[in-house]
XYZ file of C-alpha atoms in Angstrom:
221
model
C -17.703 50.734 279.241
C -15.243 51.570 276.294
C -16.812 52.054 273.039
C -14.431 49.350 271.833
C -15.431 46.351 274.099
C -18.725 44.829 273.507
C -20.106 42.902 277.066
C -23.945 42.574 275.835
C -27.171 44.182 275.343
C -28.570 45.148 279.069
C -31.154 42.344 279.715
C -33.795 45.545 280.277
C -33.859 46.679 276.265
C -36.473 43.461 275.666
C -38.888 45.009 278.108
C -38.153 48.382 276.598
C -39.077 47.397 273.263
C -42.706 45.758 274.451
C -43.145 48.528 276.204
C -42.408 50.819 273.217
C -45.150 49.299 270.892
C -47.331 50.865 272.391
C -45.794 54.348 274.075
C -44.026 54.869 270.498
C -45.256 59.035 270.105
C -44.325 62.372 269.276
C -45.082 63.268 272.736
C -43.339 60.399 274.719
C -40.180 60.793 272.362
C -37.883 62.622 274.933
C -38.670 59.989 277.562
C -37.638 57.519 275.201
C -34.552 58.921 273.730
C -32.755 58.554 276.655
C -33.815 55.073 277.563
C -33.055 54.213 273.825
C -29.782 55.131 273.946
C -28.656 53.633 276.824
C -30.500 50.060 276.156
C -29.765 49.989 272.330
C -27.702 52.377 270.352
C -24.446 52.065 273.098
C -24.591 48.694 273.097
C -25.143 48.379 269.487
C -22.247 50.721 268.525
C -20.236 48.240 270.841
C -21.259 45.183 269.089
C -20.739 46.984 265.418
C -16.951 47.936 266.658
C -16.454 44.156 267.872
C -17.491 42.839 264.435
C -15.249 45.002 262.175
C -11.954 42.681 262.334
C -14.153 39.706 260.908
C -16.373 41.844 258.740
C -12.542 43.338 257.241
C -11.948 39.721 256.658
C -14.562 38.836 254.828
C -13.843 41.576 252.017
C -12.127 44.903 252.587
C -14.634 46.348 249.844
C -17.834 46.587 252.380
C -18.745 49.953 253.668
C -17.653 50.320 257.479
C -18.289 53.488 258.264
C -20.783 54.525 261.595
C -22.912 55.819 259.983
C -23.879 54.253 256.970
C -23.611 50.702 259.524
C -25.308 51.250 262.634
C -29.348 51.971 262.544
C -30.517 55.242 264.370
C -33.077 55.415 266.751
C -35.814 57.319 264.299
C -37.739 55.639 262.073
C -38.404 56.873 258.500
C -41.445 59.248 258.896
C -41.694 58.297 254.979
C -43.178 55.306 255.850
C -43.620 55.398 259.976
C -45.301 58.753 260.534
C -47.293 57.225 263.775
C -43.934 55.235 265.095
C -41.143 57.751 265.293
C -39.061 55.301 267.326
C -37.286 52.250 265.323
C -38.684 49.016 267.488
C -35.672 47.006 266.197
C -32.087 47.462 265.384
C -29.782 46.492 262.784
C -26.274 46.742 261.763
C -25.313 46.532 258.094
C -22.276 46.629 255.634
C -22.345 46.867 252.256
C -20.313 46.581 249.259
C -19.185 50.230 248.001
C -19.943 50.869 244.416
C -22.932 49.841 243.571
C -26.162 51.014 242.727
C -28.195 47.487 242.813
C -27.553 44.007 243.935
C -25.198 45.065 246.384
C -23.687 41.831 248.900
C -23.846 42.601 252.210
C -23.627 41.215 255.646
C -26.107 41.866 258.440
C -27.232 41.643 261.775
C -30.888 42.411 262.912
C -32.712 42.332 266.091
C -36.282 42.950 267.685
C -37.705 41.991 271.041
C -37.464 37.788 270.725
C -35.196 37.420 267.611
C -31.933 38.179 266.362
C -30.889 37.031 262.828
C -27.374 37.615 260.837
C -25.944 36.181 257.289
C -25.791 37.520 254.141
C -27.822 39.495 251.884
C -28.068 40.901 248.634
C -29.576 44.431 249.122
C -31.680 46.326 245.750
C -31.736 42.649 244.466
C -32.980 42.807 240.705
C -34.229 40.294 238.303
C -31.045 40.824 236.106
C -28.608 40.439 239.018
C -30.449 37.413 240.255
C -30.153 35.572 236.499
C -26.589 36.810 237.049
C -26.081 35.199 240.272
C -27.924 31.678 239.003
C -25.984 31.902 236.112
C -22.930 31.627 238.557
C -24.325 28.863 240.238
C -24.843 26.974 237.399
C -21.562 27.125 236.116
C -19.369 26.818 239.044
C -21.549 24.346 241.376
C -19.000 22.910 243.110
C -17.672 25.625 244.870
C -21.175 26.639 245.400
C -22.119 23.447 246.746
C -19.073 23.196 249.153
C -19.877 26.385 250.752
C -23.428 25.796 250.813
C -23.190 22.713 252.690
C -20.845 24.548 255.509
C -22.630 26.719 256.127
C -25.868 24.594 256.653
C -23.655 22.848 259.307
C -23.535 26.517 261.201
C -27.364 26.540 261.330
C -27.522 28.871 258.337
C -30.071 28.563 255.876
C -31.404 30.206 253.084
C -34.495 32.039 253.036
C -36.832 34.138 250.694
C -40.010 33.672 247.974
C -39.419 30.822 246.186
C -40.943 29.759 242.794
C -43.798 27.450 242.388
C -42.604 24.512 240.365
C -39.090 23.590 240.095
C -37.049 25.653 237.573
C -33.923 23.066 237.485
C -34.546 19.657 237.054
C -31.540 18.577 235.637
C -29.458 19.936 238.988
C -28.986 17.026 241.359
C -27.486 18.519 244.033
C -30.295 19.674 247.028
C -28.665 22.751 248.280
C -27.722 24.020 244.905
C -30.865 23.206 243.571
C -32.994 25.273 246.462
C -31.051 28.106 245.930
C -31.336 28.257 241.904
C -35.556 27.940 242.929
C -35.279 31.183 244.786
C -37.031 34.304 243.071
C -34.775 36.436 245.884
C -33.042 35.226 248.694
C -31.003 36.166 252.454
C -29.468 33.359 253.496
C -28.686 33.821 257.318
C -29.014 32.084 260.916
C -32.312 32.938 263.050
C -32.201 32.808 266.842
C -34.941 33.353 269.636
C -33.304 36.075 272.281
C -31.477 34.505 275.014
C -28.384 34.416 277.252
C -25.747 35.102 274.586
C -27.442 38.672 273.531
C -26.663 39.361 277.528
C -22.882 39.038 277.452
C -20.007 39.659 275.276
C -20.474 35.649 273.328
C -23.231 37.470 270.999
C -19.948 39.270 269.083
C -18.198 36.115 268.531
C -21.147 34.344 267.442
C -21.715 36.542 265.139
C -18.046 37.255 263.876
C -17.743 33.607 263.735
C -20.744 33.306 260.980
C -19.305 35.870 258.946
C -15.801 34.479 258.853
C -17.677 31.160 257.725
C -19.961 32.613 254.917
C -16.672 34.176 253.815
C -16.094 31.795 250.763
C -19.992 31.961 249.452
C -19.667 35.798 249.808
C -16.718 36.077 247.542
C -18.547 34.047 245.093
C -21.563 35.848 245.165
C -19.466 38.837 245.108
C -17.447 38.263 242.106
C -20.822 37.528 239.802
């Protein structure tokens, strides 16, 4: 297969993974390397190529190089020391210059689940009065894109204060949002025959291409 054309993740990489969780050493680290690579970081490099046209789309400002996108198969001994193999995989873009609350769009996947949307990476308490701020004075536009994206299957997700915050704001989906200490908002699915076959790429592109108007308006805050 070309490095360009994405066909699917081989069906065998879930098994790997299980597997993995519990042969994840220093010593069994060759043996896995080469299994890894084949099962996850060739397909994965694939998939990342297939998404770049929609990801381009979405704002030419995101970050598309390899290797700042595509997750490696080594864990961070920082904070893995006993796993040295990553048991997931993830491809990211993010906005270039910035330190902190950086938009971003994603695509994660373990074993049974694969997730993708938008996130706001080194999110801050300043950037996230920024961003409700924004809400607050341009709900409309919010709303609109809000409720589009809630008719992809996308939904927003993260801690979420105790006791309402806005009582005055009428509107549901605005309203959820502005109650959200942090947030991803982003579309969750169990593995199945899509991650198998070349669909996965469009699904994803597809999502992207539709959060497209929420990210520019998260973006410009």
């Amino acid at each position: 297969m070309g490095i360009e054309h994405f066909s699917g993740f081989p069906r065998e990489f879930v098994d790997f993974l299980f597997r993995l969780q519990f042969h994840n050493t220093m010593s069994a680290i060759e043996e896995n390397k080469a299994t890894y690579k084949q099962l996850i970081t060739e397909p994965l490099t694939q998939l990342y190529h297939a998404l770049i046209p929609g990801v381009t789309d979405v704002s030419e400002s995101l970050i598309t190089k390899p290797s700042k996108c595509i997750s490696t198969m080594y864990s961070d001994m920082r904070f893995s020391r006993d796993k040295p193999m990553k048991e997931y995989m993830y491809i990211r873009f993010r906005e270039s210059h910035r330190e902190r609350d950086i938009p971003g769009l994603y695509f994660d996947m373990g074993r049974e689940q694969y997730s993708y949307g938008l996130r706001i990476y080194k999110q801050t308490a300043a950037g996230m009065a920024r961003i409700r701020d924004g809400i607050i004075a341009n709900q409309q536009s919010f709303a609109y894109e809000l409720t589009a994206n809630k008719k992809m299957g996308i939904r927003i997700h993260g801690d979420m204060y105790s006791k309402d915050r806005f009582p005055e704001i009428s509107d549901d989906a605005i309203k959820n949002l502005l109650n959200h200490r942090h947030f991803y908002i982003s579309k969750d699915c169990s593995i199945g025959e899509r991650v198998f076959c070349g669909e996965l790429a469009g699904e994803i592109s597809m999502a992207f291409v539709g959060l497209k108007g929420l990210y520019q308006l998260i973006k410009g805050l």
